[in-house]
Amino acid sequence: MHHHLAKLSDAIRELDAETVKIHAWGEKLAAVLTGGGRLLACGNGGSAAEAQHLTAELVGRFRADRRPYAAIALHADTSTVTAIGNDFGPESVFARQVHGHGRPGDVLICLSTSGTSANVLAAAAAGRECGLFTWALTGPAPNPLADLCDDALPVPAADSCTVQELHLALIHMLCDVIEEVPQ
């Protein structure tokens, strides 16, 4: 087996125990979304791409044709991100949007392979201040983001690429659960 696939396989075996947690997250997120709440998602680089992938599945569709859900990838509005970065600094680009878009009972999913990104940590802190449920998809724990959020799914892999690939699998698992819940 290729070494990259072997790393994925090892991490998948360890992560399989978290299936119960992703199912619980999916049920909670489905209740929030069907009740009129929203999902905010943030991350940098590849994690930003994963956050946007998640929001696209929810606003568009994953497998089932259903009504669109309110989901916002906080990095995707370039004018807002650059204005906030310029006026308030790069650490504030997500937190300021959480304060603007987030409502008590909404969900914020923070993605970070390291769990140490300053702007993602600031977003998680802002989410908690605003009464959002804060969840983290990270690389190996312990890390500051997993500790700061209400709940976390740390991926037990040292390579960022493996962590990001498994974040995508977790996102798809989450979407599966959401679409299984009666609308």
PDB file of C-alpha atoms in Angstrom:
ATOM      1  CA  MET A   1       0.000   0.000   0.000  1.00  0.00           C
ATOM      2  CA  HIS A   2       1.255   3.498  -0.828  1.00  0.00           C
ATOM      3  CA  HIS A   3       2.474   5.337   2.288  1.00  0.00           C
ATOM      4  CA  HIS A   4      -0.123   8.111   1.824  1.00  0.00           C
ATOM      5  CA  LEU A   5      -2.955   5.594   1.737  1.00  0.00           C
ATOM      6  CA  ALA A   6      -1.486   3.775   4.725  1.00  0.00           C
ATOM      7  CA  LYS A   7      -1.533   7.009   6.762  1.00  0.00           C
ATOM      8  CA  LEU A   8      -5.143   7.614   5.759  1.00  0.00           C
ATOM      9  CA  SER A   9      -6.089   4.051   6.596  1.00  0.00           C
ATOM     10  CA  ASP A  10      -4.481   4.218  10.047  1.00  0.00           C
ATOM     11  CA  ALA A  11      -6.184   7.522  10.869  1.00  0.00           C
ATOM     12  CA  ILE A  12      -9.551   6.264   9.594  1.00  0.00           C
ATOM     13  CA  ARG A  13      -9.341   3.242  11.894  1.00  0.00           C
ATOM     14  CA  GLU A  14      -8.682   5.493  14.888  1.00  0.00           C
ATOM     15  CA  LEU A  15     -11.337   8.018  13.844  1.00  0.00           C
ATOM     16  CA  ASP A  16     -14.046   5.392  13.395  1.00  0.00           C
ATOM     17  CA  ALA A  17     -14.812   5.588  17.124  1.00  0.00           C
ATOM     18  CA  GLU A  18     -16.003   9.186  16.556  1.00  0.00           C
ATOM     19  CA  THR A  19     -18.919   8.079  14.365  1.00  0.00           C
ATOM     20  CA  VAL A  20     -21.266   8.510  17.339  1.00  0.00           C
ATOM     21  CA  LYS A  21     -20.099  12.106  17.820  1.00  0.00           C
ATOM     22  CA  ILE A  22     -20.517  13.057  14.155  1.00  0.00           C
ATOM     23  CA  HIS A  23     -24.012  11.571  14.254  1.00  0.00           C
ATOM     24  CA  ALA A  24     -24.853  13.691  17.315  1.00  0.00           C
ATOM     25  CA  TRP A  25     -23.430  16.787  15.611  1.00  0.00           C
ATOM     26  CA  GLY A  26     -25.487  16.066  12.504  1.00  0.00           C
ATOM     27  CA  GLU A  27     -28.702  15.707  14.477  1.00  0.00           C
ATOM     28  CA  LYS A  28     -28.013  18.921  16.406  1.00  0.00           C
ATOM     29  CA  LEU A  29     -27.058  20.852  13.271  1.00  0.00           C
ATOM     30  CA  ALA A  30     -30.144  19.558  11.433  1.00  0.00           C
ATOM     31  CA  ALA A  31     -32.341  20.798  14.294  1.00  0.00           C
ATOM     32  CA  VAL A  32     -30.654  24.217  14.221  1.00  0.00           C
ATOM     33  CA  LEU A  33     -30.932  24.540  10.427  1.00  0.00           C
ATOM     34  CA  THR A  34     -34.508  23.291  10.113  1.00  0.00           C
ATOM     35  CA  GLY A  35     -35.455  25.597  12.988  1.00  0.00           C
ATOM     36  CA  GLY A  36     -34.252  28.671  11.091  1.00  0.00           C
ATOM     37  CA  GLY A  37     -30.760  28.901  12.556  1.00  0.00           C
ATOM     38  CA  ARG A  38     -27.552  29.009  10.614  1.00  0.00           C
ATOM     39  CA  LEU A  39     -24.127  27.486  10.351  1.00  0.00           C
ATOM     40  CA  LEU A  40     -21.004  29.635  10.215  1.00  0.00           C
ATOM     41  CA  ALA A  41     -17.772  27.938   9.160  1.00  0.00           C
ATOM     42  CA  CYS A  42     -14.189  29.154   9.120  1.00  0.00           C
ATOM     43  CA  GLY A  43     -10.674  28.005   8.395  1.00  0.00           C
ATOM     44  CA  ASN A  44      -7.497  29.051   6.560  1.00  0.00           C
ATOM     45  CA  GLY A  45      -6.019  27.619   3.364  1.00  0.00           C
ATOM     46  CA  GLY A  46      -7.141  24.029   2.829  1.00  0.00           C
ATOM     47  CA  SER A  47      -9.367  24.290   5.898  1.00  0.00           C
ATOM     48  CA  ALA A  48     -11.092  27.290   4.293  1.00  0.00           C
ATOM     49  CA  ALA A  49     -11.750  25.138   1.241  1.00  0.00           C
ATOM     50  CA  GLU A  50     -13.238  22.445   3.499  1.00  0.00           C
ATOM     51  CA  ALA A  51     -15.409  25.040   5.289  1.00  0.00           C
ATOM     52  CA  GLN A  52     -16.685  26.281   1.935  1.00  0.00           C
ATOM     53  CA  HIS A  53     -17.290  22.721   0.777  1.00  0.00           C
ATOM     54  CA  LEU A  54     -19.499  22.155   3.836  1.00  0.00           C
ATOM     55  CA  THR A  55     -21.516  25.325   3.339  1.00  0.00           C
ATOM     56  CA  ALA A  56     -21.974  24.552  -0.361  1.00  0.00           C
ATOM     57  CA  GLU A  57     -23.401  21.119   0.499  1.00  0.00           C
ATOM     58  CA  LEU A  58     -25.882  22.743   2.891  1.00  0.00           C
ATOM     59  CA  VAL A  59     -26.988  25.720   0.795  1.00  0.00           C
ATOM     60  CA  GLY A  60     -27.026  23.601  -2.368  1.00  0.00           C
ATOM     61  CA  ARG A  61     -27.538  19.945  -1.704  1.00  0.00           C
ATOM     62  CA  PHE A  62     -25.566  16.901  -0.727  1.00  0.00           C
ATOM     63  CA  ARG A  63     -27.543  13.924  -2.011  1.00  0.00           C
ATOM     64  CA  ALA A  64     -31.181  14.827  -1.478  1.00  0.00           C
ATOM     65  CA  ASP A  65     -33.126  17.627  -3.079  1.00  0.00           C
ATOM     66  CA  ARG A  66     -34.319  19.634  -0.095  1.00  0.00           C
ATOM     67  CA  ARG A  67     -34.747  23.240   0.887  1.00  0.00           C
ATOM     68  CA  PRO A  68     -31.498  25.203   1.214  1.00  0.00           C
ATOM     69  CA  TYR A  69     -30.084  25.794   4.667  1.00  0.00           C
ATOM     70  CA  ALA A  70     -28.446  28.977   5.955  1.00  0.00           C
ATOM     71  CA  ALA A  71     -24.702  28.321   5.927  1.00  0.00           C
ATOM     72  CA  ILE A  72     -21.901  30.866   5.515  1.00  0.00           C
ATOM     73  CA  ALA A  73     -18.192  30.268   4.884  1.00  0.00           C
ATOM     74  CA  LEU A  74     -16.656  33.273   6.616  1.00  0.00           C
ATOM     75  CA  HIS A  75     -13.602  33.522   4.363  1.00  0.00           C
ATOM     76  CA  ALA A  76     -15.592  33.602   1.117  1.00  0.00           C
ATOM     77  CA  ASP A  77     -16.676  37.265   1.168  1.00  0.00           C
ATOM     78  CA  THR A  78     -13.391  38.785   0.016  1.00  0.00           C
ATOM     79  CA  SER A  79     -14.491  42.399   0.405  1.00  0.00           C
ATOM     80  CA  THR A  80     -15.512  41.801   4.012  1.00  0.00           C
ATOM     81  CA  VAL A  81     -12.391  39.767   4.814  1.00  0.00           C
ATOM     82  CA  THR A  82     -10.040  42.357   3.342  1.00  0.00           C
ATOM     83  CA  ALA A  83     -11.854  45.298   4.946  1.00  0.00           C
ATOM     84  CA  ILE A  84     -11.825  43.672   8.385  1.00  0.00           C
ATOM     85  CA  GLY A  85      -8.204  42.589   7.935  1.00  0.00           C
ATOM     86  CA  ASN A  86      -7.224  46.121   6.978  1.00  0.00           C
ATOM     87  CA  ASP A  87      -9.240  47.926   9.649  1.00  0.00           C
ATOM     88  CA  PHE A  88      -9.021  45.496  12.578  1.00  0.00           C
ATOM     89  CA  GLY A  89      -6.155  43.098  11.752  1.00  0.00           C
ATOM     90  CA  PRO A  90      -6.015  39.553  10.400  1.00  0.00           C
ATOM     91  CA  GLU A  91      -6.880  37.962  13.745  1.00  0.00           C
ATOM     92  CA  SER A  92     -10.323  39.625  13.555  1.00  0.00           C
ATOM     93  CA  VAL A  93     -11.427  38.534  10.058  1.00  0.00           C
ATOM     94  CA  PHE A  94     -13.643  35.707  11.319  1.00  0.00           C
ATOM     95  CA  ALA A  95     -14.513  36.937  14.822  1.00  0.00           C
ATOM     96  CA  ARG A  96     -16.024  40.175  13.574  1.00  0.00           C
ATOM     97  CA  GLN A  97     -18.223  38.227  11.161  1.00  0.00           C
ATOM     98  CA  VAL A  98     -19.283  35.844  13.936  1.00  0.00           C
ATOM     99  CA  HIS A  99     -20.417  38.887  15.925  1.00  0.00           C
ATOM    100  CA  GLY A 100     -22.254  40.208  12.846  1.00  0.00           C
ATOM    101  CA  HIS A 101     -23.886  37.017  11.551  1.00  0.00           C
ATOM    102  CA  GLY A 102     -24.104  34.727  14.575  1.00  0.00           C
ATOM    103  CA  ARG A 103     -27.181  34.445  16.740  1.00  0.00           C
ATOM    104  CA  PRO A 104     -27.601  32.501  19.975  1.00  0.00           C
ATOM    105  CA  GLY A 105     -28.238  28.854  19.130  1.00  0.00           C
ATOM    106  CA  ASP A 106     -26.460  28.976  15.754  1.00  0.00           C
ATOM    107  CA  VAL A 107     -23.497  26.668  15.114  1.00  0.00           C
ATOM    108  CA  LEU A 108     -19.914  27.690  14.344  1.00  0.00           C
ATOM    109  CA  ILE A 109     -17.622  25.025  12.922  1.00  0.00           C
ATOM    110  CA  CYS A 110     -13.936  25.942  13.092  1.00  0.00           C
ATOM    111  CA  LEU A 111     -11.475  23.969  10.979  1.00  0.00           C
ATOM    112  CA  SER A 112      -7.755  24.007  11.667  1.00  0.00           C
ATOM    113  CA  THR A 113      -5.204  21.286  11.076  1.00  0.00           C
ATOM    114  CA  SER A 114      -2.943  22.711  13.794  1.00  0.00           C
ATOM    115  CA  GLY A 115      -5.627  23.962  16.144  1.00  0.00           C
ATOM    116  CA  THR A 116      -3.521  27.089  16.721  1.00  0.00           C
ATOM    117  CA  SER A 117      -4.639  29.581  14.032  1.00  0.00           C
ATOM    118  CA  ALA A 118      -5.119  32.939  15.777  1.00  0.00           C
ATOM    119  CA  ASN A 119      -8.048  34.062  13.625  1.00  0.00           C
ATOM    120  CA  VAL A 120      -9.865  30.739  14.059  1.00  0.00           C
ATOM    121  CA  LEU A 121      -9.278  30.826  17.821  1.00  0.00           C
ATOM    122  CA  ALA A 122     -10.685  34.369  17.890  1.00  0.00           C
ATOM    123  CA  ALA A 123     -13.738  33.176  15.944  1.00  0.00           C
ATOM    124  CA  ALA A 124     -14.331  30.367  18.457  1.00  0.00           C
ATOM    125  CA  ALA A 125     -14.066  32.817  21.349  1.00  0.00           C
ATOM    126  CA  ALA A 126     -16.496  35.176  19.598  1.00  0.00           C
ATOM    127  CA  GLY A 127     -18.887  32.299  18.978  1.00  0.00           C
ATOM    128  CA  ARG A 128     -18.943  31.404  22.645  1.00  0.00           C
ATOM    129  CA  GLU A 129     -19.476  35.080  23.566  1.00  0.00           C
ATOM    130  CA  CYS A 130     -22.446  35.254  21.177  1.00  0.00           C
ATOM    131  CA  GLY A 131     -24.077  32.037  22.391  1.00  0.00           C
ATOM    132  CA  LEU A 132     -23.262  29.845  19.395  1.00  0.00           C
ATOM    133  CA  PHE A 133     -22.482  26.154  19.650  1.00  0.00           C
ATOM    134  CA  THR A 134     -18.777  25.977  18.784  1.00  0.00           C
ATOM    135  CA  TRP A 135     -17.332  22.837  17.242  1.00  0.00           C
ATOM    136  CA  ALA A 136     -13.806  22.209  16.007  1.00  0.00           C
ATOM    137  CA  LEU A 137     -12.383  19.904  13.356  1.00  0.00           C
ATOM    138  CA  THR A 138      -8.666  19.814  14.083  1.00  0.00           C
ATOM    139  CA  GLY A 139      -5.525  17.786  13.807  1.00  0.00           C
ATOM    140  CA  PRO A 140      -4.219  15.854  16.796  1.00  0.00           C
ATOM    141  CA  ALA A 141      -5.311  16.889  20.271  1.00  0.00           C
ATOM    142  CA  PRO A 142      -4.594  18.452  22.588  1.00  0.00           C
ATOM    143  CA  ASN A 143      -4.627  21.817  20.874  1.00  0.00           C
ATOM    144  CA  PRO A 144      -5.974  25.265  21.836  1.00  0.00           C
ATOM    145  CA  LEU A 145      -8.920  25.190  19.401  1.00  0.00           C
ATOM    146  CA  ALA A 146     -10.198  21.832  20.609  1.00  0.00           C
ATOM    147  CA  ASP A 147      -9.889  23.092  24.192  1.00  0.00           C
ATOM    148  CA  LEU A 148     -11.722  26.363  23.429  1.00  0.00           C
ATOM    149  CA  CYS A 149     -14.713  24.919  21.583  1.00  0.00           C
ATOM    150  CA  ASP A 150     -17.765  23.233  23.093  1.00  0.00           C
ATOM    151  CA  ASP A 151     -16.852  20.025  21.271  1.00  0.00           C
ATOM    152  CA  ALA A 152     -14.115  18.852  18.934  1.00  0.00           C
ATOM    153  CA  LEU A 153     -13.239  16.078  16.524  1.00  0.00           C
ATOM    154  CA  PRO A 154      -9.443  15.899  16.440  1.00  0.00           C
ATOM    155  CA  VAL A 155      -8.050  13.793  13.605  1.00  0.00           C
ATOM    156  CA  PRO A 156      -5.221  11.560  14.844  1.00  0.00           C
ATOM    157  CA  ALA A 157      -2.755  12.202  12.014  1.00  0.00           C
ATOM    158  CA  ALA A 158       0.501  14.148  11.908  1.00  0.00           C
ATOM    159  CA  ASP A 159       0.307  15.213   8.244  1.00  0.00           C
ATOM    160  CA  SER A 160      -1.877  18.211   7.402  1.00  0.00           C
ATOM    161  CA  CYS A 161      -2.934  16.614   4.120  1.00  0.00           C
ATOM    162  CA  THR A 162      -4.233  13.529   5.931  1.00  0.00           C
ATOM    163  CA  VAL A 163      -6.083  15.698   8.447  1.00  0.00           C
ATOM    164  CA  GLN A 164      -7.720  17.728   5.655  1.00  0.00           C
ATOM    165  CA  GLU A 165      -8.742  14.627   3.719  1.00  0.00           C
ATOM    166  CA  LEU A 166     -10.378  13.196   6.810  1.00  0.00           C
ATOM    167  CA  HIS A 167     -12.059  16.519   7.550  1.00  0.00           C
ATOM    168  CA  LEU A 168     -13.736  16.174   4.162  1.00  0.00           C
ATOM    169  CA  ALA A 169     -14.878  12.644   5.021  1.00  0.00           C
ATOM    170  CA  LEU A 170     -16.265  13.935   8.344  1.00  0.00           C
ATOM    171  CA  ILE A 171     -18.053  16.756   6.498  1.00  0.00           C
ATOM    172  CA  HIS A 172     -19.677  14.244   4.171  1.00  0.00           C
ATOM    173  CA  MET A 173     -20.676  12.076   7.134  1.00  0.00           C
ATOM    174  CA  LEU A 174     -22.209  15.148   8.780  1.00  0.00           C
ATOM    175  CA  CYS A 175     -24.169  15.963   5.621  1.00  0.00           C
ATOM    176  CA  ASP A 176     -25.421  12.375   5.443  1.00  0.00           C
ATOM    177  CA  VAL A 177     -26.838  12.637   8.952  1.00  0.00           C
ATOM    178  CA  ILE A 178     -28.419  16.029   8.262  1.00  0.00           C
ATOM    179  CA  GLU A 179     -30.203  14.685   5.193  1.00  0.00           C
ATOM    180  CA  GLU A 180     -31.416  11.591   7.084  1.00  0.00           C
ATOM    181  CA  VAL A 181     -33.234  13.737   9.663  1.00  0.00           C
ATOM    182  CA  PRO A 182     -36.900  14.345   8.710  1.00  0.00           C
ATOM    183  CA  GLN A 183     -37.412  17.847   7.324  1.00  0.00           C
TER     184      GLN A 183
END
